[in-house]
PDB file of C-alpha atoms in Angstrom:
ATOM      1  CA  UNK A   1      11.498  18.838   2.367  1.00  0.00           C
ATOM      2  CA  UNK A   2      12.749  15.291   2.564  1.00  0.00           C
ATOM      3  CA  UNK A   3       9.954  12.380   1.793  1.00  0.00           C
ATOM      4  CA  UNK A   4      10.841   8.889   3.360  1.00  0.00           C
ATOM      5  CA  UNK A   5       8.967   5.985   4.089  1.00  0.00           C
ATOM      6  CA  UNK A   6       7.828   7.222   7.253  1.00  0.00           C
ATOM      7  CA  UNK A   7       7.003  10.502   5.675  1.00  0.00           C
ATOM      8  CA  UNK A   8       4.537   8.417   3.356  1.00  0.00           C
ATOM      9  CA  UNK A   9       3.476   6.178   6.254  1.00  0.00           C
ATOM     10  CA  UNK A  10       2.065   9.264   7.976  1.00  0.00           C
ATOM     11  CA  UNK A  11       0.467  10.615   5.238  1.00  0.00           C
ATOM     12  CA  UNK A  12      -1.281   7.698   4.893  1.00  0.00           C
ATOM     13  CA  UNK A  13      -2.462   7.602   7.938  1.00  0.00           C
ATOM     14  CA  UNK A  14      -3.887  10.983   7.855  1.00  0.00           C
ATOM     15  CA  UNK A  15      -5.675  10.631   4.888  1.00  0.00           C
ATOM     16  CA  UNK A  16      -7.559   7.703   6.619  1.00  0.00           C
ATOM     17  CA  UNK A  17      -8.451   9.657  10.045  1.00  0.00           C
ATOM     18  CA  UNK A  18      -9.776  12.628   7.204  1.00  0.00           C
ATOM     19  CA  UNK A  19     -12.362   9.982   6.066  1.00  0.00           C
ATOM     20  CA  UNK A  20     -15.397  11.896   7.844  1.00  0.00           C
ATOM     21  CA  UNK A  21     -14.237  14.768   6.464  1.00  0.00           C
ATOM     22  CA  UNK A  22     -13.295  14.207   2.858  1.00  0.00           C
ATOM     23  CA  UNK A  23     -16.287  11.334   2.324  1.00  0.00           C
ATOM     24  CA  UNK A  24     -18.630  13.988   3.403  1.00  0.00           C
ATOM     25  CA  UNK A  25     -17.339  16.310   0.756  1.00  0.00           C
ATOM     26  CA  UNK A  26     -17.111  13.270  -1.788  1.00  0.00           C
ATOM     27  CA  UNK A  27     -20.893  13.206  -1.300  1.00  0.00           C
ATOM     28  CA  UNK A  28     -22.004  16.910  -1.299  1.00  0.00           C
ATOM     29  CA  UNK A  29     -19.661  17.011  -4.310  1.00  0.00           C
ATOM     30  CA  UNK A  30     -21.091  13.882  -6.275  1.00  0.00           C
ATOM     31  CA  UNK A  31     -24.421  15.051  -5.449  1.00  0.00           C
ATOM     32  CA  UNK A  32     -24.129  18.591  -7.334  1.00  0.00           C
ATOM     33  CA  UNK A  33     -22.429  16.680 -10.276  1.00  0.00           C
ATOM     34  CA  UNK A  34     -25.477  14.049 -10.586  1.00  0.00           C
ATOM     35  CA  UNK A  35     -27.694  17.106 -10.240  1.00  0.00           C
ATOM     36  CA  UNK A  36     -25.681  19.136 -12.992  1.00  0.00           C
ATOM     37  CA  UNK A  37     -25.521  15.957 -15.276  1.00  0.00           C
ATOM     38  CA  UNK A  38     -29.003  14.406 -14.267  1.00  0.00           C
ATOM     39  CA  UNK A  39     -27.610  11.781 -13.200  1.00  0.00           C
ATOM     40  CA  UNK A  40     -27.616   9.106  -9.523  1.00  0.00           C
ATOM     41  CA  UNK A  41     -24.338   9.020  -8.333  1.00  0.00           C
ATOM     42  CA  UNK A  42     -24.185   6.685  -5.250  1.00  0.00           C
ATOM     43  CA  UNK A  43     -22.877   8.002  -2.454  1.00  0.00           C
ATOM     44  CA  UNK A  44     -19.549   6.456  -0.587  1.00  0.00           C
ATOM     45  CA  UNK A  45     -19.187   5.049   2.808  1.00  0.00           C
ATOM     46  CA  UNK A  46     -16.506   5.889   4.795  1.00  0.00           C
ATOM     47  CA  UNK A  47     -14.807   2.446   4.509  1.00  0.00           C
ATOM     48  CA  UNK A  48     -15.164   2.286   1.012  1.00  0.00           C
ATOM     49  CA  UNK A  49     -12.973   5.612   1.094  1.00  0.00           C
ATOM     50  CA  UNK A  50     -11.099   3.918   3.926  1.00  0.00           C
ATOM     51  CA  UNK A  51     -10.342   0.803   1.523  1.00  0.00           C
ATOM     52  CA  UNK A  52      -9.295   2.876  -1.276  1.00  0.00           C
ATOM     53  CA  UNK A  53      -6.648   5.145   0.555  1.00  0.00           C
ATOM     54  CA  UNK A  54      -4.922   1.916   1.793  1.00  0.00           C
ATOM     55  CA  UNK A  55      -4.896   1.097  -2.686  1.00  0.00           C
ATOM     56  CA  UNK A  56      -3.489   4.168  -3.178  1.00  0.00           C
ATOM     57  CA  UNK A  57      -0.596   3.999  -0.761  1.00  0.00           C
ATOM     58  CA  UNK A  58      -0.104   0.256  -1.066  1.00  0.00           C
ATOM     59  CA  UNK A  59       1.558   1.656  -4.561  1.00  0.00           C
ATOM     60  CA  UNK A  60       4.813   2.951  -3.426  1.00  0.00           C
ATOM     61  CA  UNK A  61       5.544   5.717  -6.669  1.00  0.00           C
ATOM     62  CA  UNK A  62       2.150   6.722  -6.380  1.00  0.00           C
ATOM     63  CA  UNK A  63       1.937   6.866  -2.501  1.00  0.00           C
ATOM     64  CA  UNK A  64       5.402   9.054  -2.688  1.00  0.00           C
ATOM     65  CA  UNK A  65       3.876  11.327  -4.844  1.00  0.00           C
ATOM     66  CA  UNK A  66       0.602  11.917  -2.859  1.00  0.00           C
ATOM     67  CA  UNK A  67       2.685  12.403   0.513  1.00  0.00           C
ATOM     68  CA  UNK A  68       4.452  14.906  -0.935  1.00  0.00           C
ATOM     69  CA  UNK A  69       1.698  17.269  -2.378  1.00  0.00           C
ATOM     70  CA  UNK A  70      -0.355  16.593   0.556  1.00  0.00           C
ATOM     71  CA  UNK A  71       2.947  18.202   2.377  1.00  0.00           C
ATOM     72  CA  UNK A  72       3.039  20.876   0.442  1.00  0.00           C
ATOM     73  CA  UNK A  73       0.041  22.008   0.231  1.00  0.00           C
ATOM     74  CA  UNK A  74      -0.568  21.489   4.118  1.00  0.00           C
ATOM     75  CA  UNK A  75       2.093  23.625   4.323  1.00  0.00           C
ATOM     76  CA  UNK A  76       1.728  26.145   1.839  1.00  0.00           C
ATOM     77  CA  UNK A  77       0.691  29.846   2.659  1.00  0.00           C
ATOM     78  CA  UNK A  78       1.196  33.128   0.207  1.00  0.00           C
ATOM     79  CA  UNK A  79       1.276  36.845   1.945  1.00  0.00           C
ATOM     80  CA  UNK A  80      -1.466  37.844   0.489  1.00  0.00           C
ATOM     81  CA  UNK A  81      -2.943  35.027  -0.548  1.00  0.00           C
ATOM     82  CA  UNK A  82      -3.849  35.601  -3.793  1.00  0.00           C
ATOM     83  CA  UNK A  83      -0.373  35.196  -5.545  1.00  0.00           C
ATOM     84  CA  UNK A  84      -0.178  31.569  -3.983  1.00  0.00           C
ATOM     85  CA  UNK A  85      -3.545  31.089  -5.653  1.00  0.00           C
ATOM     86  CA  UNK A  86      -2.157  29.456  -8.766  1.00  0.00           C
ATOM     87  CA  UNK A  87       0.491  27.404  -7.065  1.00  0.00           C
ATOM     88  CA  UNK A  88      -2.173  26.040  -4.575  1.00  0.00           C
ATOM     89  CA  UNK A  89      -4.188  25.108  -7.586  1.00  0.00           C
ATOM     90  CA  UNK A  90      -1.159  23.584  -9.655  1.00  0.00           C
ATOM     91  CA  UNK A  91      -0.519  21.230  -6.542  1.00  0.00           C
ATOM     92  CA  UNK A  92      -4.418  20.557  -5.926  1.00  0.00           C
ATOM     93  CA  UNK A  93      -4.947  19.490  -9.180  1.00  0.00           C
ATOM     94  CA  UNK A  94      -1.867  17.524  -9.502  1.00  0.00           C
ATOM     95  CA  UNK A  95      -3.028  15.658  -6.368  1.00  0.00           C
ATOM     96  CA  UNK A  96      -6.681  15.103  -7.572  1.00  0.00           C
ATOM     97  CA  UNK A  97      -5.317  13.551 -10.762  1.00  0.00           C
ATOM     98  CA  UNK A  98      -2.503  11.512  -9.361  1.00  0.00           C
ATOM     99  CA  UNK A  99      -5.020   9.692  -7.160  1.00  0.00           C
ATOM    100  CA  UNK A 100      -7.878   9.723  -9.397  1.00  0.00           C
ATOM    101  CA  UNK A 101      -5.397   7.377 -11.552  1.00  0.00           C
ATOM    102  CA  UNK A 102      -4.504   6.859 -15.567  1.00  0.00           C
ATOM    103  CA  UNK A 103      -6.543   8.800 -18.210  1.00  0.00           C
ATOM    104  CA  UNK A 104      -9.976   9.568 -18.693  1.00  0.00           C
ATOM    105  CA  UNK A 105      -9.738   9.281 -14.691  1.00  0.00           C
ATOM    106  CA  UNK A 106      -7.155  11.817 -14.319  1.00  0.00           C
ATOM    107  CA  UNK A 107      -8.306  14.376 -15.989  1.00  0.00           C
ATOM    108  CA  UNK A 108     -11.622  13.966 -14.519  1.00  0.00           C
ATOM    109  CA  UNK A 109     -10.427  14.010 -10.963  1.00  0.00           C
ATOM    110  CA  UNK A 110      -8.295  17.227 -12.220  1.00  0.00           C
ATOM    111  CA  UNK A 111     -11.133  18.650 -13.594  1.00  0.00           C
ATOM    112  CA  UNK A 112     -13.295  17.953 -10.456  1.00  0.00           C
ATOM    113  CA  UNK A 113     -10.773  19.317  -8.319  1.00  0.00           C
ATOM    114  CA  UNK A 114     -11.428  23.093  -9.102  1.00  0.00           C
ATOM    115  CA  UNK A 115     -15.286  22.160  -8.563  1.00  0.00           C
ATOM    116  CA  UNK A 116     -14.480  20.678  -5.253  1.00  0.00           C
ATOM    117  CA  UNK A 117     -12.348  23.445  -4.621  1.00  0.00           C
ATOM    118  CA  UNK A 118     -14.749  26.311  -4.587  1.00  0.00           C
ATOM    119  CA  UNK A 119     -16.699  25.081  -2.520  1.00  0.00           C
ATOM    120  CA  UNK A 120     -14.283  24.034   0.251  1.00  0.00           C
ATOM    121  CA  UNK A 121     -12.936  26.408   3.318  1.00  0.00           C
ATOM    122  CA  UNK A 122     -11.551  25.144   6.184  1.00  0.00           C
ATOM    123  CA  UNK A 123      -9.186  27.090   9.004  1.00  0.00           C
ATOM    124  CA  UNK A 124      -5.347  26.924   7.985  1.00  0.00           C
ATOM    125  CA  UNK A 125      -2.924  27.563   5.087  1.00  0.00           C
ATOM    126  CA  UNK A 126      -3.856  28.576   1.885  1.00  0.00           C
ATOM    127  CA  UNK A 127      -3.019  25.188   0.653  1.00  0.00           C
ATOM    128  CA  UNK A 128      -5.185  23.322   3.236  1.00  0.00           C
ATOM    129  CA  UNK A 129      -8.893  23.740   1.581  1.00  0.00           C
ATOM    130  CA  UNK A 130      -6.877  22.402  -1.898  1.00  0.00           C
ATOM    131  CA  UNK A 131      -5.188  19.224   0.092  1.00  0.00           C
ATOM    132  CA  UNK A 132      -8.887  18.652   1.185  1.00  0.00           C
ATOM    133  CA  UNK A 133     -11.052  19.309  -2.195  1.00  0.00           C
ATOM    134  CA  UNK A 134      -7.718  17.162  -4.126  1.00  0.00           C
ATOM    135  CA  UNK A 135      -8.659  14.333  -1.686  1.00  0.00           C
ATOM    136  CA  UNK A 136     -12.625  14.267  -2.530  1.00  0.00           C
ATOM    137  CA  UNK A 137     -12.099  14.670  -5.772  1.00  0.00           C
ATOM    138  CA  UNK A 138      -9.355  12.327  -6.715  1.00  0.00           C
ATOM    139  CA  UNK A 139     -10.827   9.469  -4.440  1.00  0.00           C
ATOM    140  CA  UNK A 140     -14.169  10.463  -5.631  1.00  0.00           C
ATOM    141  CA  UNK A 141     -13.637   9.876  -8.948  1.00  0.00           C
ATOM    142  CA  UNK A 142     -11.349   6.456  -8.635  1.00  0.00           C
ATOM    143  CA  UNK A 143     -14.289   4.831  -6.421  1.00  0.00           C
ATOM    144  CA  UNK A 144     -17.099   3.219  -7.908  1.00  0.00           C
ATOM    145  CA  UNK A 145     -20.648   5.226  -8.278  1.00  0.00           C
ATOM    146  CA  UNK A 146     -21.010   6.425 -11.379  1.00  0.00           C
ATOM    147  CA  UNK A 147     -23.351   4.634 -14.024  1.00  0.00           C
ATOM    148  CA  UNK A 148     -20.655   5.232 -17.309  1.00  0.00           C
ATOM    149  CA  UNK A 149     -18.074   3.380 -15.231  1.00  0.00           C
ATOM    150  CA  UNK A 150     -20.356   0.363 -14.195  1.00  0.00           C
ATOM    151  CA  UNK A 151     -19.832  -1.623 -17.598  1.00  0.00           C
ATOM    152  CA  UNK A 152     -16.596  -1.812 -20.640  1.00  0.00           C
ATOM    153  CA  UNK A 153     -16.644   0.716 -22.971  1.00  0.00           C
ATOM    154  CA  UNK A 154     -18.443   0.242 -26.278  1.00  0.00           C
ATOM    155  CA  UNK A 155     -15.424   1.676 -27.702  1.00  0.00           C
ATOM    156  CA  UNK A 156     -13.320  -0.829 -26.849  1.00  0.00           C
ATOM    157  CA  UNK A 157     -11.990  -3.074 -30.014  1.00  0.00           C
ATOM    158  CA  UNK A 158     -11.471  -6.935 -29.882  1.00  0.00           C
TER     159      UNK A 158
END
């Protein structure tokens, strides 16, 4: 696989045309989570998604990174299935934390991933239902929504 800057260009622009798609699952997804953690998550808008994948990419080492493990996982299929079940993972979760962003983010967009993931099945590769649960739950957890990320931290020190 080579990754240029058309490469990234393209992922980027099929990340944006997913936005029905992934939003929809941001929601369902931030919906069970608020339920689980009695909590109001607001929901997201498709061009609040749409404004946040054009962040994401507008930083080149992170965009590279994201076209890439969108590619392979778009592409990735095990005979069998199940012993690509662990790779497919690995590369989901690397995906949901690269765009959820620096710690606690990225582990909570990791950890969100394997949520997202089991309840996500589309037609395709193996790898294609983890490209689409990394994408809701990476962007889910970078955009705003969440009560605990509406103020600083009381931990900070001055």
């Amino acid at each position: 696989m080579q990754v240029t800057a058309d490469t990234v260009a393209a992922a980027h622009d099929r990340t944006f045309d997913r936005a029905p798609t992934v939003v929809t699952l941001i929601n369902d997804v931030r919906a069970d989570l608020g339920d689980a953690f009695d909590t109001d998550v607001a929901s997201v808008t498709v061009e609040a998604y749409r404004d946040e994948v054009d962040v994401v990419f507008a930083d080149g080492d992170r965009a590279v990174n994201v076209a890439a493990l969108l590619a392979l996982l778009e592409e990735l299929d095990v005979e069998g299935d199940y012993p690509g079940f662990v790779v497919d993972e690995l590369l989901g979760r690397e995906l949901a934390g690269t765009i959820a962003g620096q710690q606690p983010l990225r582990l909570l967009g990791e950890a969100t991933f394997h949520y997202a993931d089991i309840h996500t099945h589309i037609e395709g590769p193996a790898g294609a239902d983890d490209a689409l649960a990394a994408l809701a739950a990476g962007f889910q957890t970078r955009l705003p929504g969440w009560e605990w990320k509406q103020s600083e931290s009381p931990f900070a020190v001055d």
